[in-house]
């Protein structure tokens, strides 16, 4: 197991530089202030699954604050997703955490029906989960080639890990989304569910709010199928405009409600341009 390096003195230095008290950090993580004090003294260490929350509370990137040498095994992936082992029964809908515990200990590999749900919950690809499982059994399994995130959880994790500044907390993300929406559309717990993969879909207003919170295009949080459909619809409309079969109508009048404002602006630009020209095969009014 490639456990993360926990340096108590660094935790203390980062906490103090962020002007946070031990009591505040303890309350955020649901532990006692004495537990935080013992972490900083090096007497004890946080449970691995508390490290992501601790890093977020301190405003630091997980890998930066708690580096790890070597690729993760199954226990590492669970910890990085912020789950205790006992929570796995609820995640997988089983009577106990036995299937996950056995796989983490290298006793019995995961049943195929658990692989995809667990990968989703951990915010990783199936390939990365299976590679981590092999390491739990003591085998040398290289990390799959880097790939673009596909699930909502993977996309949020990617943005949080590649942020130029301090990583946003779940509470900060929820606040930003609600501010964008002008209403309370998601809670801190709701953001956590999306980030960890416990919930895999969000309403359009939440997705747009997430885009605003992270400073990325709204297309980033849409599925590849939705983006492909959007592009296809846009190209189809443009083809009709150029051929003259659509003239004098704005894109929104054509029922293209799935298209983004950027795509609509492009389409409407073509419509406006065509209105200034005489199109072959149409009545130009002469």
mmCIF file of C-alpha atoms in Angstrom:
data_model
loop_
_atom_site.group_PDB
_atom_site.id
_atom_site.type_symbol
_atom_site.label_atom_id
_atom_site.label_comp_id
_atom_site.label_asym_id
_atom_site.label_seq_id
_atom_site.Cartn_x
_atom_site.Cartn_y
_atom_site.Cartn_z
ATOM 1 C CA UNK A 1 0.000 0.000 0.000
ATOM 2 C CA UNK A 2 1.512 3.325 -1.117
ATOM 3 C CA UNK A 3 0.316 5.248 1.940
ATOM 4 C CA UNK A 4 0.440 9.016 1.856
ATOM 5 C CA UNK A 5 3.141 10.811 3.813
ATOM 6 C CA UNK A 6 1.666 12.681 6.778
ATOM 7 C CA UNK A 7 3.927 15.296 8.362
ATOM 8 C CA UNK A 8 2.413 16.640 11.580
ATOM 9 C CA UNK A 9 4.662 19.672 11.691
ATOM 10 C CA UNK A 10 3.612 20.619 8.172
ATOM 11 C CA UNK A 11 -0.062 20.253 9.067
ATOM 12 C CA UNK A 12 0.508 22.635 11.964
ATOM 13 C CA UNK A 13 2.436 25.133 9.829
ATOM 14 C CA UNK A 14 -0.185 25.133 7.071
ATOM 15 C CA UNK A 15 -3.017 25.460 9.571
ATOM 16 C CA UNK A 16 -1.392 28.395 11.298
ATOM 17 C CA UNK A 17 -0.546 30.111 8.010
ATOM 18 C CA UNK A 18 -4.228 29.805 7.060
ATOM 19 C CA UNK A 19 -5.111 31.371 10.437
ATOM 20 C CA UNK A 20 -7.234 28.371 11.444
ATOM 21 C CA UNK A 21 -7.603 26.998 14.968
ATOM 22 C CA UNK A 22 -7.373 23.358 15.953
ATOM 23 C CA UNK A 23 -10.966 23.611 17.137
ATOM 24 C CA UNK A 24 -12.106 24.775 13.682
ATOM 25 C CA UNK A 25 -10.256 21.990 11.864
ATOM 26 C CA UNK A 26 -11.615 19.444 14.324
ATOM 27 C CA UNK A 27 -15.189 20.628 13.802
ATOM 28 C CA UNK A 28 -14.813 20.480 10.004
ATOM 29 C CA UNK A 29 -13.564 16.884 10.158
ATOM 30 C CA UNK A 30 -15.867 15.685 12.924
ATOM 31 C CA UNK A 31 -13.061 14.839 15.355
ATOM 32 C CA UNK A 32 -11.937 16.202 18.715
ATOM 33 C CA UNK A 33 -9.441 19.083 18.997
ATOM 34 C CA UNK A 34 -7.121 16.714 20.849
ATOM 35 C CA UNK A 35 -7.073 14.444 17.792
ATOM 36 C CA UNK A 36 -5.866 17.344 15.638
ATOM 37 C CA UNK A 37 -3.276 18.217 18.282
ATOM 38 C CA UNK A 38 -1.991 14.628 18.269
ATOM 39 C CA UNK A 39 -1.767 14.654 14.462
ATOM 40 C CA UNK A 40 0.355 17.768 14.583
ATOM 41 C CA UNK A 41 2.583 16.288 17.298
ATOM 42 C CA UNK A 42 3.014 13.123 15.253
ATOM 43 C CA UNK A 43 1.620 11.013 18.093
ATOM 44 C CA UNK A 44 -1.123 9.676 15.833
ATOM 45 C CA UNK A 45 -2.039 10.092 12.167
ATOM 46 C CA UNK A 46 -5.401 10.836 10.537
ATOM 47 C CA UNK A 47 -7.305 7.956 9.004
ATOM 48 C CA UNK A 48 -6.408 7.873 5.282
ATOM 49 C CA UNK A 49 -10.002 8.637 4.314
ATOM 50 C CA UNK A 50 -9.887 11.875 6.351
ATOM 51 C CA UNK A 51 -6.900 13.251 4.443
ATOM 52 C CA UNK A 52 -8.925 14.679 1.502
ATOM 53 C CA UNK A 53 -11.196 16.597 3.890
ATOM 54 C CA UNK A 54 -8.198 17.763 5.923
ATOM 55 C CA UNK A 55 -6.438 19.027 2.797
ATOM 56 C CA UNK A 56 -9.576 20.880 1.660
ATOM 57 C CA UNK A 57 -10.050 22.424 5.105
ATOM 58 C CA UNK A 58 -6.464 23.668 5.042
ATOM 59 C CA UNK A 59 -6.904 24.940 1.477
ATOM 60 C CA UNK A 60 -4.253 22.698 -0.034
ATOM 61 C CA UNK A 61 -4.060 20.119 -2.811
ATOM 62 C CA UNK A 62 -4.188 16.553 -1.486
ATOM 63 C CA UNK A 63 -1.096 15.374 -3.373
ATOM 64 C CA UNK A 64 0.828 18.491 -2.418
ATOM 65 C CA UNK A 65 0.086 18.299 1.309
ATOM 66 C CA UNK A 66 0.175 14.511 1.621
ATOM 67 C CA UNK A 67 2.375 13.145 -1.173
ATOM 68 C CA UNK A 68 2.431 9.459 -2.020
ATOM 69 C CA UNK A 69 5.288 7.488 -3.516
ATOM 70 C CA UNK A 70 4.039 4.996 -6.059
ATOM 71 C CA UNK A 71 0.638 4.229 -7.567
ATOM 72 C CA UNK A 72 -2.383 3.537 -5.335
ATOM 73 C CA UNK A 73 -4.012 0.259 -4.397
ATOM 74 C CA UNK A 74 -7.726 -0.187 -3.671
ATOM 75 C CA UNK A 75 -7.457 1.096 -0.118
ATOM 76 C CA UNK A 76 -5.665 4.199 -1.355
ATOM 77 C CA UNK A 77 -8.395 4.930 -3.909
ATOM 78 C CA UNK A 78 -11.054 4.600 -1.229
ATOM 79 C CA UNK A 79 -9.142 6.902 1.070
ATOM 80 C CA UNK A 80 -8.618 9.471 -1.667
ATOM 81 C CA UNK A 81 -12.378 9.467 -2.301
ATOM 82 C CA UNK A 82 -12.993 10.215 1.380
ATOM 83 C CA UNK A 83 -14.754 6.967 2.287
ATOM 84 C CA UNK A 84 -14.311 4.847 5.397
ATOM 85 C CA UNK A 85 -14.402 1.121 4.733
ATOM 86 C CA UNK A 86 -17.664 0.693 6.656
ATOM 87 C CA UNK A 87 -19.403 3.024 4.186
ATOM 88 C CA UNK A 88 -18.848 0.623 1.315
ATOM 89 C CA UNK A 89 -21.868 -1.532 2.131
ATOM 90 C CA UNK A 90 -24.184 1.419 1.535
ATOM 91 C CA UNK A 91 -22.320 2.453 -1.615
ATOM 92 C CA UNK A 92 -22.580 -1.026 -3.165
ATOM 93 C CA UNK A 93 -25.947 -1.990 -1.661
ATOM 94 C CA UNK A 94 -24.511 -5.044 0.119
ATOM 95 C CA UNK A 95 -25.066 -6.392 3.631
ATOM 96 C CA UNK A 96 -21.498 -5.623 4.664
ATOM 97 C CA UNK A 97 -18.272 -4.078 3.421
ATOM 98 C CA UNK A 98 -16.889 -7.601 2.949
ATOM 99 C CA UNK A 99 -16.420 -7.500 -0.852
ATOM 100 C CA UNK A 100 -14.349 -4.314 -0.647
ATOM 101 C CA UNK A 101 -12.468 -5.388 2.493
ATOM 102 C CA UNK A 102 -11.518 -8.739 0.956
ATOM 103 C CA UNK A 103 -10.310 -7.107 -2.256
ATOM 104 C CA UNK A 104 -8.279 -4.504 -0.364
ATOM 105 C CA UNK A 105 -6.608 -7.248 1.682
ATOM 106 C CA UNK A 106 -5.775 -9.288 -1.408
ATOM 107 C CA UNK A 107 -8.064 -12.150 -0.419
ATOM 108 C CA UNK A 108 -10.762 -12.116 -3.080
ATOM 109 C CA UNK A 109 -11.132 -9.952 -6.166
ATOM 110 C CA UNK A 110 -14.181 -7.787 -6.659
ATOM 111 C CA UNK A 111 -17.184 -9.312 -8.356
ATOM 112 C CA UNK A 112 -17.678 -7.832 -11.821
ATOM 113 C CA UNK A 113 -20.966 -6.228 -10.781
ATOM 114 C CA UNK A 114 -19.144 -4.106 -8.200
ATOM 115 C CA UNK A 115 -16.353 -2.789 -10.425
ATOM 116 C CA UNK A 116 -18.142 0.015 -12.265
ATOM 117 C CA UNK A 117 -20.154 1.306 -9.267
ATOM 118 C CA UNK A 118 -16.990 1.381 -7.170
ATOM 119 C CA UNK A 119 -15.020 3.160 -9.900
ATOM 120 C CA UNK A 120 -17.795 5.749 -10.125
ATOM 121 C CA UNK A 121 -17.848 6.230 -6.362
ATOM 122 C CA UNK A 122 -14.081 6.707 -6.297
ATOM 123 C CA UNK A 123 -14.104 9.048 -9.290
ATOM 124 C CA UNK A 124 -11.705 6.929 -11.363
ATOM 125 C CA UNK A 125 -11.944 4.898 -14.538
ATOM 126 C CA UNK A 126 -12.630 1.165 -14.466
ATOM 127 C CA UNK A 127 -9.117 0.610 -15.809
ATOM 128 C CA UNK A 128 -7.542 2.496 -12.913
ATOM 129 C CA UNK A 129 -9.675 0.647 -10.390
ATOM 130 C CA UNK A 130 -8.671 -2.738 -11.802
ATOM 131 C CA UNK A 131 -5.006 -1.750 -11.841
ATOM 132 C CA UNK A 132 -5.275 -0.692 -8.189
ATOM 133 C CA UNK A 133 -6.902 -4.029 -7.383
ATOM 134 C CA UNK A 134 -3.950 -5.905 -8.843
ATOM 135 C CA UNK A 135 -1.624 -3.933 -6.571
ATOM 136 C CA UNK A 136 -3.749 -4.945 -3.590
ATOM 137 C CA UNK A 137 -2.852 -8.524 -4.503
ATOM 138 C CA UNK A 138 0.848 -7.689 -4.574
ATOM 139 C CA UNK A 139 1.135 -7.550 -8.341
ATOM 140 C CA UNK A 140 2.968 -4.871 -10.304
ATOM 141 C CA UNK A 141 0.295 -3.097 -12.342
ATOM 142 C CA UNK A 142 1.248 0.119 -14.172
ATOM 143 C CA UNK A 143 -1.136 3.047 -14.170
ATOM 144 C CA UNK A 144 -3.234 3.246 -17.361
ATOM 145 C CA UNK A 145 -2.390 6.104 -19.697
ATOM 146 C CA UNK A 146 -3.849 9.424 -18.622
ATOM 147 C CA UNK A 147 -7.293 9.950 -20.024
ATOM 148 C CA UNK A 148 -9.829 12.710 -20.012
ATOM 149 C CA UNK A 149 -12.348 12.432 -17.167
ATOM 150 C CA UNK A 150 -15.753 11.198 -18.255
ATOM 151 C CA UNK A 151 -18.012 10.994 -15.211
ATOM 152 C CA UNK A 152 -19.156 14.041 -13.273
ATOM 153 C CA UNK A 153 -17.120 12.903 -10.243
ATOM 154 C CA UNK A 154 -13.993 12.450 -12.392
ATOM 155 C CA UNK A 155 -14.401 15.919 -13.874
ATOM 156 C CA UNK A 156 -14.791 17.569 -10.478
ATOM 157 C CA UNK A 157 -11.782 15.659 -9.140
ATOM 158 C CA UNK A 158 -9.722 16.673 -12.173
ATOM 159 C CA UNK A 159 -10.534 20.360 -11.719
ATOM 160 C CA UNK A 160 -9.901 20.256 -7.965
ATOM 161 C CA UNK A 161 -6.535 18.548 -8.402
ATOM 162 C CA UNK A 162 -5.417 20.838 -11.220
ATOM 163 C CA UNK A 163 -6.497 24.151 -9.733
ATOM 164 C CA UNK A 164 -3.916 26.945 -9.779
ATOM 165 C CA UNK A 165 -5.069 28.204 -6.388
ATOM 166 C CA UNK A 166 -6.335 26.534 -3.214
ATOM 167 C CA UNK A 167 -8.801 23.727 -3.898
ATOM 168 C CA UNK A 168 -12.429 24.682 -3.315
ATOM 169 C CA UNK A 169 -14.220 22.991 -0.433
ATOM 170 C CA UNK A 170 -17.626 21.365 -0.898
ATOM 171 C CA UNK A 171 -19.184 24.250 1.020
ATOM 172 C CA UNK A 172 -17.482 26.833 -1.201
ATOM 173 C CA UNK A 173 -18.615 25.032 -4.359
ATOM 174 C CA UNK A 174 -22.201 24.863 -3.077
ATOM 175 C CA UNK A 175 -22.119 28.574 -2.230
ATOM 176 C CA UNK A 176 -20.802 29.449 -5.702
ATOM 177 C CA UNK A 177 -23.434 27.316 -7.453
ATOM 178 C CA UNK A 178 -26.258 28.790 -5.398
ATOM 179 C CA UNK A 179 -24.966 32.309 -6.007
ATOM 180 C CA UNK A 180 -24.929 31.642 -9.748
ATOM 181 C CA UNK A 181 -28.448 30.165 -9.667
ATOM 182 C CA UNK A 182 -29.806 32.895 -7.418
ATOM 183 C CA UNK A 183 -31.401 30.235 -5.241
ATOM 184 C CA UNK A 184 -30.467 27.349 -2.957
ATOM 185 C CA UNK A 185 -30.249 24.566 -5.559
ATOM 186 C CA UNK A 186 -27.607 22.390 -3.871
ATOM 187 C CA UNK A 187 -26.176 21.835 -0.396
ATOM 188 C CA UNK A 188 -22.666 21.067 0.799
ATOM 189 C CA UNK A 189 -23.709 17.425 1.183
ATOM 190 C CA UNK A 190 -25.107 17.484 -2.342
ATOM 191 C CA UNK A 191 -21.772 18.669 -3.723
ATOM 192 C CA UNK A 192 -19.999 15.914 -1.805
ATOM 193 C CA UNK A 193 -22.339 13.326 -3.324
ATOM 194 C CA UNK A 194 -21.518 14.600 -6.824
ATOM 195 C CA UNK A 195 -17.790 14.809 -6.141
ATOM 196 C CA UNK A 196 -17.564 11.285 -4.737
ATOM 197 C CA UNK A 197 -19.873 9.708 -7.311
ATOM 198 C CA UNK A 198 -22.615 8.824 -4.811
ATOM 199 C CA UNK A 199 -24.873 10.842 -7.141
ATOM 200 C CA UNK A 200 -23.964 10.702 -10.829
ATOM 201 C CA UNK A 201 -26.271 13.294 -12.390
ATOM 202 C CA UNK A 202 -27.175 16.907 -11.680
ATOM 203 C CA UNK A 203 -29.787 19.333 -12.949
ATOM 204 C CA UNK A 204 -28.839 21.741 -15.768
ATOM 205 C CA UNK A 205 -28.757 24.718 -13.395
ATOM 206 C CA UNK A 206 -26.358 22.890 -11.059
ATOM 207 C CA UNK A 207 -24.107 21.919 -13.980
ATOM 208 C CA UNK A 208 -24.038 25.533 -15.156
ATOM 209 C CA UNK A 209 -23.312 26.656 -11.606
ATOM 210 C CA UNK A 210 -20.430 24.179 -11.365
ATOM 211 C CA UNK A 211 -19.042 25.558 -14.616
ATOM 212 C CA UNK A 212 -19.169 29.067 -13.177
ATOM 213 C CA UNK A 213 -17.622 27.943 -9.882
ATOM 214 C CA UNK A 214 -14.672 26.269 -11.599
ATOM 215 C CA UNK A 215 -14.365 28.821 -14.401
ATOM 216 C CA UNK A 216 -14.809 26.359 -17.284
ATOM 217 C CA UNK A 217 -17.176 26.144 -20.229
ATOM 218 C CA UNK A 218 -20.576 24.616 -19.516
ATOM 219 C CA UNK A 219 -19.804 21.931 -22.092
ATOM 220 C CA UNK A 220 -17.149 20.483 -19.784
ATOM 221 C CA UNK A 221 -19.744 19.033 -17.420
ATOM 222 C CA UNK A 222 -22.011 17.695 -20.141
ATOM 223 C CA UNK A 223 -21.702 14.083 -21.274
ATOM 224 C CA UNK A 224 -19.791 13.364 -24.478
ATOM 225 C CA UNK A 225 -23.041 12.118 -26.024
ATOM 226 C CA UNK A 226 -24.799 15.402 -25.215
ATOM 227 C CA UNK A 227 -21.907 17.441 -26.591
ATOM 228 C CA UNK A 228 -21.828 15.350 -29.775
ATOM 229 C CA UNK A 229 -25.581 15.820 -30.221
ATOM 230 C CA UNK A 230 -25.226 19.544 -29.651
ATOM 231 C CA UNK A 231 -22.502 19.841 -32.273
ATOM 232 C CA UNK A 232 -24.513 17.738 -34.734
ATOM 233 C CA UNK A 233 -27.590 19.922 -34.250
ATOM 234 C CA UNK A 234 -25.533 23.037 -34.739
ATOM 235 C CA UNK A 235 -23.904 21.761 -37.917
ATOM 236 C CA UNK A 236 -27.287 20.643 -39.280
ATOM 237 C CA UNK A 237 -28.760 24.087 -38.714
ATOM 238 C CA UNK A 238 -25.746 25.742 -40.303
ATOM 239 C CA UNK A 239 -26.087 23.495 -43.333
ATOM 240 C CA UNK A 240 -29.750 24.493 -43.708
ATOM 241 C CA UNK A 241 -28.878 28.157 -43.373
ATOM 242 C CA UNK A 242 -26.159 27.974 -46.015
ATOM 243 C CA UNK A 243 -28.378 26.015 -48.416
ATOM 244 C CA UNK A 244 -31.180 28.582 -48.091
ATOM 245 C CA UNK A 245 -33.761 26.199 -46.673
ATOM 246 C CA UNK A 246 -33.848 28.316 -43.512
ATOM 247 C CA UNK A 247 -33.942 32.058 -43.889
ATOM 248 C CA UNK A 248 -35.042 34.912 -41.698
ATOM 249 C CA UNK A 249 -35.378 32.852 -38.544
ATOM 250 C CA UNK A 250 -33.261 33.036 -35.436
ATOM 251 C CA UNK A 251 -31.853 29.818 -34.038
ATOM 252 C CA UNK A 252 -34.043 29.797 -30.920
ATOM 253 C CA UNK A 253 -37.112 29.924 -33.172
ATOM 254 C CA UNK A 254 -35.950 26.663 -34.728
ATOM 255 C CA UNK A 255 -36.364 24.638 -31.572
ATOM 256 C CA UNK A 256 -32.634 24.294 -30.876
ATOM 257 C CA UNK A 257 -33.046 24.557 -27.132
ATOM 258 C CA UNK A 258 -30.159 22.173 -26.422
ATOM 259 C CA UNK A 259 -27.563 24.462 -27.948
ATOM 260 C CA UNK A 260 -25.297 26.645 -25.848
ATOM 261 C CA UNK A 261 -25.282 30.423 -26.122
ATOM 262 C CA UNK A 262 -21.925 30.303 -27.937
ATOM 263 C CA UNK A 263 -23.247 27.894 -30.551
ATOM 264 C CA UNK A 264 -26.448 29.905 -30.895
ATOM 265 C CA UNK A 265 -24.449 33.095 -31.424
ATOM 266 C CA UNK A 266 -22.538 31.379 -34.225
ATOM 267 C CA UNK A 267 -25.716 30.120 -35.860
ATOM 268 C CA UNK A 268 -27.479 33.455 -35.566
ATOM 269 C CA UNK A 269 -24.435 35.140 -37.050
ATOM 270 C CA UNK A 270 -24.764 32.961 -40.126
ATOM 271 C CA UNK A 271 -28.499 33.643 -40.271
ATOM 272 C CA UNK A 272 -27.896 37.389 -40.153
ATOM 273 C CA UNK A 273 -25.233 37.107 -42.849
ATOM 274 C CA UNK A 274 -27.521 35.097 -45.109
ATOM 275 C CA UNK A 275 -30.287 37.660 -44.673
ATOM 276 C CA UNK A 276 -28.015 40.220 -46.321
ATOM 277 C CA UNK A 277 -27.407 38.056 -49.336
ATOM 278 C CA UNK A 278 -29.486 36.600 -52.100
ATOM 279 C CA UNK A 279 -29.481 32.863 -51.720
ATOM 280 C CA UNK A 280 -29.683 30.595 -54.838
ATOM 281 C CA UNK A 281 -33.089 29.138 -55.367
ATOM 282 C CA UNK A 282 -34.930 31.655 -53.194
ATOM 283 C CA UNK A 283 -37.106 34.660 -53.923
ATOM 284 C CA UNK A 284 -34.862 37.704 -53.404
ATOM 285 C CA UNK A 285 -37.733 40.135 -53.769
ATOM 286 C CA UNK A 286 -36.725 41.446 -57.222
#
